[in-house]
Amino acid sequence: MSLDGASFTLTGCIFPTSAAPFELLHGTGGIKSGGHGIVRECFFGTTSGNNDIMDFTGGNRDLGQPIIQYYNNVFIGASDDILDLDGTDAWIEGNIFLHAHMDPVHTALGTSSAISGGNNGSDTSQITMIGNIFYDCDNVAMAKQGNFFTLLNNTVVHQSHQGGADTDGAVVVLEDEGAAEASGMYLEGNLVYDAEKLVRNWTNAILTFTNNLMPFSWPASRR
C-alpha cells in the first residue's frame, strides 16, 4: 500500500507476510493538509530482504502538520525495522511488536529495530511510545540524526539479537551505523525483563531513565 501525501485511516486490516522482498506499506510527503494518518487494530505479517513493515516520511507538529498515529496493532516481525519514521513525528500506543531481526541472508549496513526514527532533510522525528509491548527484537527503539524519543509505560521482554545478522542489540540505540547521533531519549515507567543490554551506540545524546523497573542500574550522573 502506498500512502504518499494522503489522508487515511486503516482499521481492522490484515496484511499477510510478503511473498517477495518489499515493504508492506510506504508513504512519503507526510499527511495531506487538514487530513489525518491513523493505523489502528490491524495485523501485519513479516518481510524479507531487509525491508521495513512501514516506511513513512513527513509530518511535524512544529510545522503545524498532522502526524501519523498507531493504536492497538499487532506486528509479528520484520527483516529490518517494523516502523521506519524519518522526519516524522508519531504517536504509537497500545501496539504489540514481535521478532524484528535483520535478515541473515540479505545483510545490509545498519540495524533492525521495532521503531526507528531519523531525519529527512532538516526535519527530524519526535516519537512518543506509550503502553506498547515489545518481544524478541534486536533493538526496541533506534534514534539517530538529531531525533528524540519519549517512552512511557512500555513493556520490553526478551530483547535479543539472536536469529538475525546484527552483531549486537539493546533496548535503545542512539546512533545507527554511519549516521549522526540522536538528540536523546526520555524513558519513564517502563518494564524491562530479560534484555541483553540497556543502551547501545551512545556518546553525547541526552538520555534519561526515571522510575523504570529493569535489571540494569542507571546512575543519575549519566542522565
PDB file of C-alpha atoms in Angstrom:
ATOM      1  CA  MET A   1       0.000   0.000   0.000  1.00  0.00           C
ATOM      2  CA  SER A   2       1.316   3.446  -0.992  1.00  0.00           C
ATOM      3  CA  LEU A   3       0.248   6.413   1.156  1.00  0.00           C
ATOM      4  CA  ASP A   4       2.126   9.346  -0.395  1.00  0.00           C
ATOM      5  CA  GLY A   5       0.741  12.708   0.760  1.00  0.00           C
ATOM      6  CA  ALA A   6      -2.570  11.076   1.672  1.00  0.00           C
ATOM      7  CA  SER A   7      -5.203  11.360   4.390  1.00  0.00           C
ATOM      8  CA  PHE A   8      -6.035   7.872   5.614  1.00  0.00           C
ATOM      9  CA  THR A   9      -7.457   5.606   8.301  1.00  0.00           C
ATOM     10  CA  LEU A  10      -6.539   1.909   8.251  1.00  0.00           C
ATOM     11  CA  THR A  11      -8.746  -0.078  10.641  1.00  0.00           C
ATOM     12  CA  GLY A  12      -9.050  -3.826  11.153  1.00  0.00           C
ATOM     13  CA  CYS A  13      -6.916  -4.709   8.134  1.00  0.00           C
ATOM     14  CA  ILE A  14      -4.803  -7.851   7.678  1.00  0.00           C
ATOM     15  CA  PHE A  15      -1.512  -7.521   5.795  1.00  0.00           C
ATOM     16  CA  PRO A  16      -0.075 -11.001   5.172  1.00  0.00           C
ATOM     17  CA  THR A  17       3.612 -11.853   5.176  1.00  0.00           C
ATOM     18  CA  SER A  18       5.169 -10.753   1.888  1.00  0.00           C
ATOM     19  CA  ALA A  19       5.974 -13.409  -0.717  1.00  0.00           C
ATOM     20  CA  ALA A  20       8.850 -11.298  -2.077  1.00  0.00           C
ATOM     21  CA  PRO A  21      11.213  -8.649  -0.629  1.00  0.00           C
ATOM     22  CA  PHE A  22       9.233  -5.392  -0.349  1.00  0.00           C
ATOM     23  CA  GLU A  23       7.768  -3.068   2.304  1.00  0.00           C
ATOM     24  CA  LEU A  24       4.143  -3.749   3.186  1.00  0.00           C
ATOM     25  CA  LEU A  25       3.301  -0.035   3.469  1.00  0.00           C
ATOM     26  CA  HIS A  26       5.169   3.034   2.270  1.00  0.00           C
ATOM     27  CA  GLY A  27       4.464   6.742   2.411  1.00  0.00           C
ATOM     28  CA  THR A  28       6.303   9.964   1.568  1.00  0.00           C
ATOM     29  CA  GLY A  29       5.300  13.601   1.757  1.00  0.00           C
ATOM     30  CA  GLY A  30       3.628  13.317   5.129  1.00  0.00           C
ATOM     31  CA  ILE A  31      -0.144  13.517   5.554  1.00  0.00           C
ATOM     32  CA  LYS A  32      -2.457  15.640   3.424  1.00  0.00           C
ATOM     33  CA  SER A  33      -3.051  19.114   4.902  1.00  0.00           C
ATOM     34  CA  GLY A  34      -6.179  19.076   7.055  1.00  0.00           C
ATOM     35  CA  GLY A  35      -6.255  15.285   6.977  1.00  0.00           C
ATOM     36  CA  HIS A  36      -5.131  12.537   9.312  1.00  0.00           C
ATOM     37  CA  GLY A  37      -2.999   9.393   9.284  1.00  0.00           C
ATOM     38  CA  ILE A  38      -4.265   6.659  11.628  1.00  0.00           C
ATOM     39  CA  VAL A  39      -3.380   2.959  11.692  1.00  0.00           C
ATOM     40  CA  ARG A  40      -5.375   1.006  14.281  1.00  0.00           C
ATOM     41  CA  GLU A  41      -6.312  -2.566  15.144  1.00  0.00           C
ATOM     42  CA  CYS A  42      -4.501  -4.039  12.137  1.00  0.00           C
ATOM     43  CA  PHE A  43      -2.442  -7.230  11.832  1.00  0.00           C
ATOM     44  CA  PHE A  44       0.858  -7.200   9.955  1.00  0.00           C
ATOM     45  CA  GLY A  45       2.852 -10.184   8.738  1.00  0.00           C
ATOM     46  CA  THR A  46       6.587 -10.003   8.297  1.00  0.00           C
ATOM     47  CA  THR A  47       9.006  -9.206   5.446  1.00  0.00           C
ATOM     48  CA  SER A  48      12.239 -10.495   3.935  1.00  0.00           C
ATOM     49  CA  GLY A  49      15.305  -8.945   2.330  1.00  0.00           C
ATOM     50  CA  ASN A  50      15.907  -6.130   4.855  1.00  0.00           C
ATOM     51  CA  ASN A  51      12.536  -4.495   4.302  1.00  0.00           C
ATOM     52  CA  ASP A  52      10.515  -2.473   6.787  1.00  0.00           C
ATOM     53  CA  ILE A  53       6.883  -3.182   7.557  1.00  0.00           C
ATOM     54  CA  MET A  54       6.000   0.504   7.189  1.00  0.00           C
ATOM     55  CA  ASP A  55       8.355   3.208   5.973  1.00  0.00           C
ATOM     56  CA  PHE A  56       6.779   6.651   6.403  1.00  0.00           C
ATOM     57  CA  THR A  57       8.336  10.089   5.890  1.00  0.00           C
ATOM     58  CA  GLY A  58       6.974  13.510   6.835  1.00  0.00           C
ATOM     59  CA  GLY A  59       4.600  15.181   9.285  1.00  0.00           C
ATOM     60  CA  ASN A  60       5.829  17.515  12.041  1.00  0.00           C
ATOM     61  CA  ARG A  61       3.956  19.174  14.920  1.00  0.00           C
ATOM     62  CA  ASP A  62       6.305  22.161  14.924  1.00  0.00           C
ATOM     63  CA  LEU A  63       5.309  22.898  11.325  1.00  0.00           C
ATOM     64  CA  GLY A  64       1.596  22.627  12.111  1.00  0.00           C
ATOM     65  CA  GLN A  65       1.267  19.373  10.158  1.00  0.00           C
ATOM     66  CA  PRO A  66      -0.793  16.307  11.107  1.00  0.00           C
ATOM     67  CA  ILE A  67       1.252  13.390  12.419  1.00  0.00           C
ATOM     68  CA  ILE A  68       0.889   9.652  11.979  1.00  0.00           C
ATOM     69  CA  GLN A  69      -0.719   7.628  14.803  1.00  0.00           C
ATOM     70  CA  TYR A  70      -0.678   3.888  15.581  1.00  0.00           C
ATOM     71  CA  TYR A  71      -3.120   2.246  18.013  1.00  0.00           C
ATOM     72  CA  ASN A  72      -3.588  -1.400  19.096  1.00  0.00           C
ATOM     73  CA  ASN A  73      -1.918  -3.050  16.102  1.00  0.00           C
ATOM     74  CA  VAL A  74      -0.041  -6.367  16.054  1.00  0.00           C
ATOM     75  CA  PHE A  75       3.241  -6.647  14.140  1.00  0.00           C
ATOM     76  CA  ILE A  76       4.668 -10.185  14.062  1.00  0.00           C
ATOM     77  CA  GLY A  77       8.113  -9.423  12.627  1.00  0.00           C
ATOM     78  CA  ALA A  78      10.384  -7.621  10.182  1.00  0.00           C
ATOM     79  CA  SER A  79      13.695  -8.172   8.433  1.00  0.00           C
ATOM     80  CA  ASP A  80      14.659  -4.516   9.011  1.00  0.00           C
ATOM     81  CA  ASP A  81      12.560  -2.042  11.036  1.00  0.00           C
ATOM     82  CA  ILE A  82       8.900  -2.568  11.827  1.00  0.00           C
ATOM     83  CA  LEU A  83       8.187   1.185  11.742  1.00  0.00           C
ATOM     84  CA  ASP A  84      10.783   3.358   9.987  1.00  0.00           C
ATOM     85  CA  LEU A  85       9.847   7.002  10.602  1.00  0.00           C
ATOM     86  CA  ASP A  86      12.319   9.533   9.189  1.00  0.00           C
ATOM     87  CA  GLY A  87      11.481  13.222   9.594  1.00  0.00           C
ATOM     88  CA  THR A  88       8.181  12.004  11.030  1.00  0.00           C
ATOM     89  CA  ASP A  89       6.575  12.857  14.364  1.00  0.00           C
ATOM     90  CA  ALA A  90       4.450   9.948  15.593  1.00  0.00           C
ATOM     91  CA  TRP A  91       2.180   8.766  18.406  1.00  0.00           C
ATOM     92  CA  ILE A  92       2.460   4.987  18.996  1.00  0.00           C
ATOM     93  CA  GLU A  93       0.182   3.483  21.671  1.00  0.00           C
ATOM     94  CA  GLY A  94      -1.020   0.042  22.727  1.00  0.00           C
ATOM     95  CA  ASN A  95       0.664  -1.971  19.972  1.00  0.00           C
ATOM     96  CA  ILE A  96       2.448  -5.339  20.043  1.00  0.00           C
ATOM     97  CA  PHE A  97       5.833  -5.588  18.285  1.00  0.00           C
ATOM     98  CA  LEU A  98       7.439  -9.023  17.774  1.00  0.00           C
ATOM     99  CA  HIS A  99      10.561 -10.536  16.188  1.00  0.00           C
ATOM    100  CA  ALA A 100      12.363  -7.625  14.488  1.00  0.00           C
ATOM    101  CA  HIS A 101      15.634  -9.180  13.272  1.00  0.00           C
ATOM    102  CA  MET A 102      17.957  -8.133  10.479  1.00  0.00           C
ATOM    103  CA  ASP A 103      17.708 -10.609   7.614  1.00  0.00           C
ATOM    104  CA  PRO A 104      20.648 -13.044   7.990  1.00  0.00           C
ATOM    105  CA  VAL A 105      20.611 -13.781   4.251  1.00  0.00           C
ATOM    106  CA  HIS A 106      20.353 -10.292   2.765  1.00  0.00           C
ATOM    107  CA  THR A 107      22.549  -8.338   5.168  1.00  0.00           C
ATOM    108  CA  ALA A 108      22.831  -4.556   4.938  1.00  0.00           C
ATOM    109  CA  LEU A 109      24.538  -1.709   6.798  1.00  0.00           C
ATOM    110  CA  GLY A 110      22.503  -0.621   9.799  1.00  0.00           C
ATOM    111  CA  THR A 111      20.288  -2.154  12.471  1.00  0.00           C
ATOM    112  CA  SER A 112      16.881  -3.753  12.814  1.00  0.00           C
ATOM    113  CA  SER A 113      14.507  -2.200  15.364  1.00  0.00           C
ATOM    114  CA  ALA A 114      10.867  -2.264  16.303  1.00  0.00           C
ATOM    115  CA  ILE A 115      10.739   1.510  15.808  1.00  0.00           C
ATOM    116  CA  SER A 116      13.363   3.654  14.092  1.00  0.00           C
ATOM    117  CA  GLY A 117      13.472   7.414  13.633  1.00  0.00           C
ATOM    118  CA  GLY A 118      15.811   9.824  11.901  1.00  0.00           C
ATOM    119  CA  ASN A 119      15.867  12.918   9.747  1.00  0.00           C
ATOM    120  CA  ASN A 120      14.513  13.846   6.343  1.00  0.00           C
ATOM    121  CA  GLY A 121      16.477  16.872   5.221  1.00  0.00           C
ATOM    122  CA  SER A 122      16.110  19.447   8.008  1.00  0.00           C
ATOM    123  CA  ASP A 123      13.085  17.664   9.549  1.00  0.00           C
ATOM    124  CA  THR A 124      13.665  15.285  12.470  1.00  0.00           C
ATOM    125  CA  SER A 125      11.442  12.779  14.265  1.00  0.00           C
ATOM    126  CA  GLN A 126       9.832  13.266  17.660  1.00  0.00           C
ATOM    127  CA  ILE A 127       8.271   9.932  18.546  1.00  0.00           C
ATOM    128  CA  THR A 128       6.069   9.137  21.558  1.00  0.00           C
ATOM    129  CA  MET A 129       5.635   5.472  22.551  1.00  0.00           C
ATOM    130  CA  ILE A 130       3.077   4.636  25.278  1.00  0.00           C
ATOM    131  CA  GLY A 131       1.865   1.295  26.629  1.00  0.00           C
ATOM    132  CA  ASN A 132       3.309  -0.910  23.880  1.00  0.00           C
ATOM    133  CA  ILE A 133       4.642  -4.472  24.224  1.00  0.00           C
ATOM    134  CA  PHE A 134       7.955  -5.485  22.617  1.00  0.00           C
ATOM    135  CA  TYR A 135       9.141  -9.089  22.438  1.00  0.00           C
ATOM    136  CA  ASP A 136      12.245 -10.625  20.812  1.00  0.00           C
ATOM    137  CA  CYS A 137      13.561  -7.613  18.885  1.00  0.00           C
ATOM    138  CA  ASP A 138      17.188  -6.810  18.010  1.00  0.00           C
ATOM    139  CA  ASN A 139      16.544  -3.308  19.314  1.00  0.00           C
ATOM    140  CA  VAL A 140      13.358  -1.704  20.615  1.00  0.00           C
ATOM    141  CA  ALA A 141      13.906   1.951  19.704  1.00  0.00           C
ATOM    142  CA  MET A 142      16.515   3.377  17.339  1.00  0.00           C
ATOM    143  CA  ALA A 143      17.033   7.131  17.465  1.00  0.00           C
ATOM    144  CA  LYS A 144      19.510   8.910  15.209  1.00  0.00           C
ATOM    145  CA  GLN A 145      20.221  12.114  13.262  1.00  0.00           C
ATOM    146  CA  GLY A 146      19.001  14.540  15.922  1.00  0.00           C
ATOM    147  CA  ASN A 147      15.651  12.960  16.680  1.00  0.00           C
ATOM    148  CA  PHE A 148      14.090  12.411  20.126  1.00  0.00           C
ATOM    149  CA  PHE A 149      12.052   9.534  21.599  1.00  0.00           C
ATOM    150  CA  THR A 150       9.756   9.503  24.638  1.00  0.00           C
ATOM    151  CA  LEU A 151       8.948   6.028  26.035  1.00  0.00           C
ATOM    152  CA  LEU A 152       6.276   5.792  28.759  1.00  0.00           C
ATOM    153  CA  ASN A 153       4.828   2.648  30.393  1.00  0.00           C
ATOM    154  CA  ASN A 154       6.019   0.197  27.742  1.00  0.00           C
ATOM    155  CA  THR A 155       6.856  -3.472  28.376  1.00  0.00           C
ATOM    156  CA  VAL A 156      10.031  -4.969  26.907  1.00  0.00           C
ATOM    157  CA  VAL A 157      10.550  -8.743  27.225  1.00  0.00           C
ATOM    158  CA  HIS A 158      13.364 -10.877  25.775  1.00  0.00           C
ATOM    159  CA  GLN A 159      15.196  -8.193  23.814  1.00  0.00           C
ATOM    160  CA  SER A 160      17.659 -10.288  21.799  1.00  0.00           C
ATOM    161  CA  HIS A 161      19.588 -10.077  18.527  1.00  0.00           C
ATOM    162  CA  GLN A 162      19.777 -13.869  18.220  1.00  0.00           C
ATOM    163  CA  GLY A 163      18.445 -15.141  14.905  1.00  0.00           C
ATOM    164  CA  GLY A 164      19.443 -12.063  12.909  1.00  0.00           C
ATOM    165  CA  ALA A 165      22.545 -10.705  11.195  1.00  0.00           C
ATOM    166  CA  ASP A 166      23.317  -7.878  13.651  1.00  0.00           C
ATOM    167  CA  THR A 167      26.330  -8.376  15.907  1.00  0.00           C
ATOM    168  CA  ASP A 168      24.764  -6.536  18.859  1.00  0.00           C
ATOM    169  CA  GLY A 169      21.442  -5.452  20.304  1.00  0.00           C
ATOM    170  CA  ALA A 170      19.938  -3.291  23.064  1.00  0.00           C
ATOM    171  CA  VAL A 171      16.706  -1.847  24.367  1.00  0.00           C
ATOM    172  CA  VAL A 172      17.533   1.607  22.987  1.00  0.00           C
ATOM    173  CA  VAL A 173      20.049   2.791  20.401  1.00  0.00           C
ATOM    174  CA  LEU A 174      21.221   6.372  19.986  1.00  0.00           C
ATOM    175  CA  GLU A 175      23.129   6.151  16.710  1.00  0.00           C
ATOM    176  CA  ASP A 176      22.909   3.943  13.634  1.00  0.00           C
ATOM    177  CA  GLU A 177      25.846   2.733  11.575  1.00  0.00           C
ATOM    178  CA  GLY A 178      27.169   5.643   9.516  1.00  0.00           C
ATOM    179  CA  ALA A 179      24.546   8.116  10.817  1.00  0.00           C
ATOM    180  CA  ALA A 180      24.750  11.013  13.276  1.00  0.00           C
ATOM    181  CA  GLU A 181      23.703  10.604  16.909  1.00  0.00           C
ATOM    182  CA  ALA A 182      20.189  11.334  18.165  1.00  0.00           C
ATOM    183  CA  SER A 183      19.207  14.323  20.279  1.00  0.00           C
ATOM    184  CA  GLY A 184      18.138  11.948  23.042  1.00  0.00           C
ATOM    185  CA  MET A 185      15.515   9.798  24.750  1.00  0.00           C
ATOM    186  CA  TYR A 186      13.342  10.002  27.867  1.00  0.00           C
ATOM    187  CA  LEU A 187      12.148   6.747  29.453  1.00  0.00           C
ATOM    188  CA  GLU A 188       9.727   6.596  32.406  1.00  0.00           C
ATOM    189  CA  GLY A 189       7.558   3.868  33.890  1.00  0.00           C
ATOM    190  CA  ASN A 190       8.758   1.134  31.538  1.00  0.00           C
ATOM    191  CA  LEU A 191       9.132  -2.550  32.433  1.00  0.00           C
ATOM    192  CA  VAL A 192      12.210  -4.316  31.037  1.00  0.00           C
ATOM    193  CA  TYR A 193      12.740  -8.055  31.597  1.00  0.00           C
ATOM    194  CA  ASP A 194      15.270 -10.446  30.031  1.00  0.00           C
ATOM    195  CA  ALA A 195      17.245  -7.970  27.930  1.00  0.00           C
ATOM    196  CA  GLU A 196      20.812  -8.216  26.617  1.00  0.00           C
ATOM    197  CA  LYS A 197      21.758  -4.592  27.094  1.00  0.00           C
ATOM    198  CA  LEU A 198      20.096  -1.305  28.009  1.00  0.00           C
ATOM    199  CA  VAL A 199      21.847   1.188  25.720  1.00  0.00           C
ATOM    200  CA  ARG A 200      23.854   0.949  22.522  1.00  0.00           C
ATOM    201  CA  ASN A 201      25.846   3.496  20.457  1.00  0.00           C
ATOM    202  CA  TRP A 202      25.531   6.361  22.945  1.00  0.00           C
ATOM    203  CA  THR A 203      28.019   9.235  23.196  1.00  0.00           C
ATOM    204  CA  ASN A 204      26.558  12.699  23.839  1.00  0.00           C
ATOM    205  CA  ALA A 205      22.778  12.428  23.489  1.00  0.00           C
ATOM    206  CA  ILE A 206      20.555  13.421  26.432  1.00  0.00           C
ATOM    207  CA  LEU A 207      19.392  10.118  27.896  1.00  0.00           C
ATOM    208  CA  THR A 208      17.122   9.966  30.953  1.00  0.00           C
ATOM    209  CA  PHE A 209      15.724   6.911  32.756  1.00  0.00           C
ATOM    210  CA  THR A 210      13.347   7.512  35.663  1.00  0.00           C
ATOM    211  CA  ASN A 211      11.092   5.139  37.647  1.00  0.00           C
ATOM    212  CA  ASN A 212      11.600   2.188  35.319  1.00  0.00           C
ATOM    213  CA  LEU A 213      11.524  -1.433  36.516  1.00  0.00           C
ATOM    214  CA  MET A 214      14.540  -3.077  34.886  1.00  0.00           C
ATOM    215  CA  PRO A 215      17.550  -5.308  35.662  1.00  0.00           C
ATOM    216  CA  PHE A 216      20.026  -2.504  34.951  1.00  0.00           C
ATOM    217  CA  SER A 217      21.446   0.272  37.128  1.00  0.00           C
ATOM    218  CA  TRP A 218      21.421   3.812  35.805  1.00  0.00           C
ATOM    219  CA  PRO A 219      23.495   6.383  37.752  1.00  0.00           C
ATOM    220  CA  ALA A 220      21.962   9.839  37.915  1.00  0.00           C
ATOM    221  CA  SER A 221      25.272  11.343  36.850  1.00  0.00           C
ATOM    222  CA  ARG A 222      24.796   9.808  33.391  1.00  0.00           C
ATOM    223  CA  ARG A 223      21.363  11.249  32.649  1.00  0.00           C
TER     224      ARG A 223
END
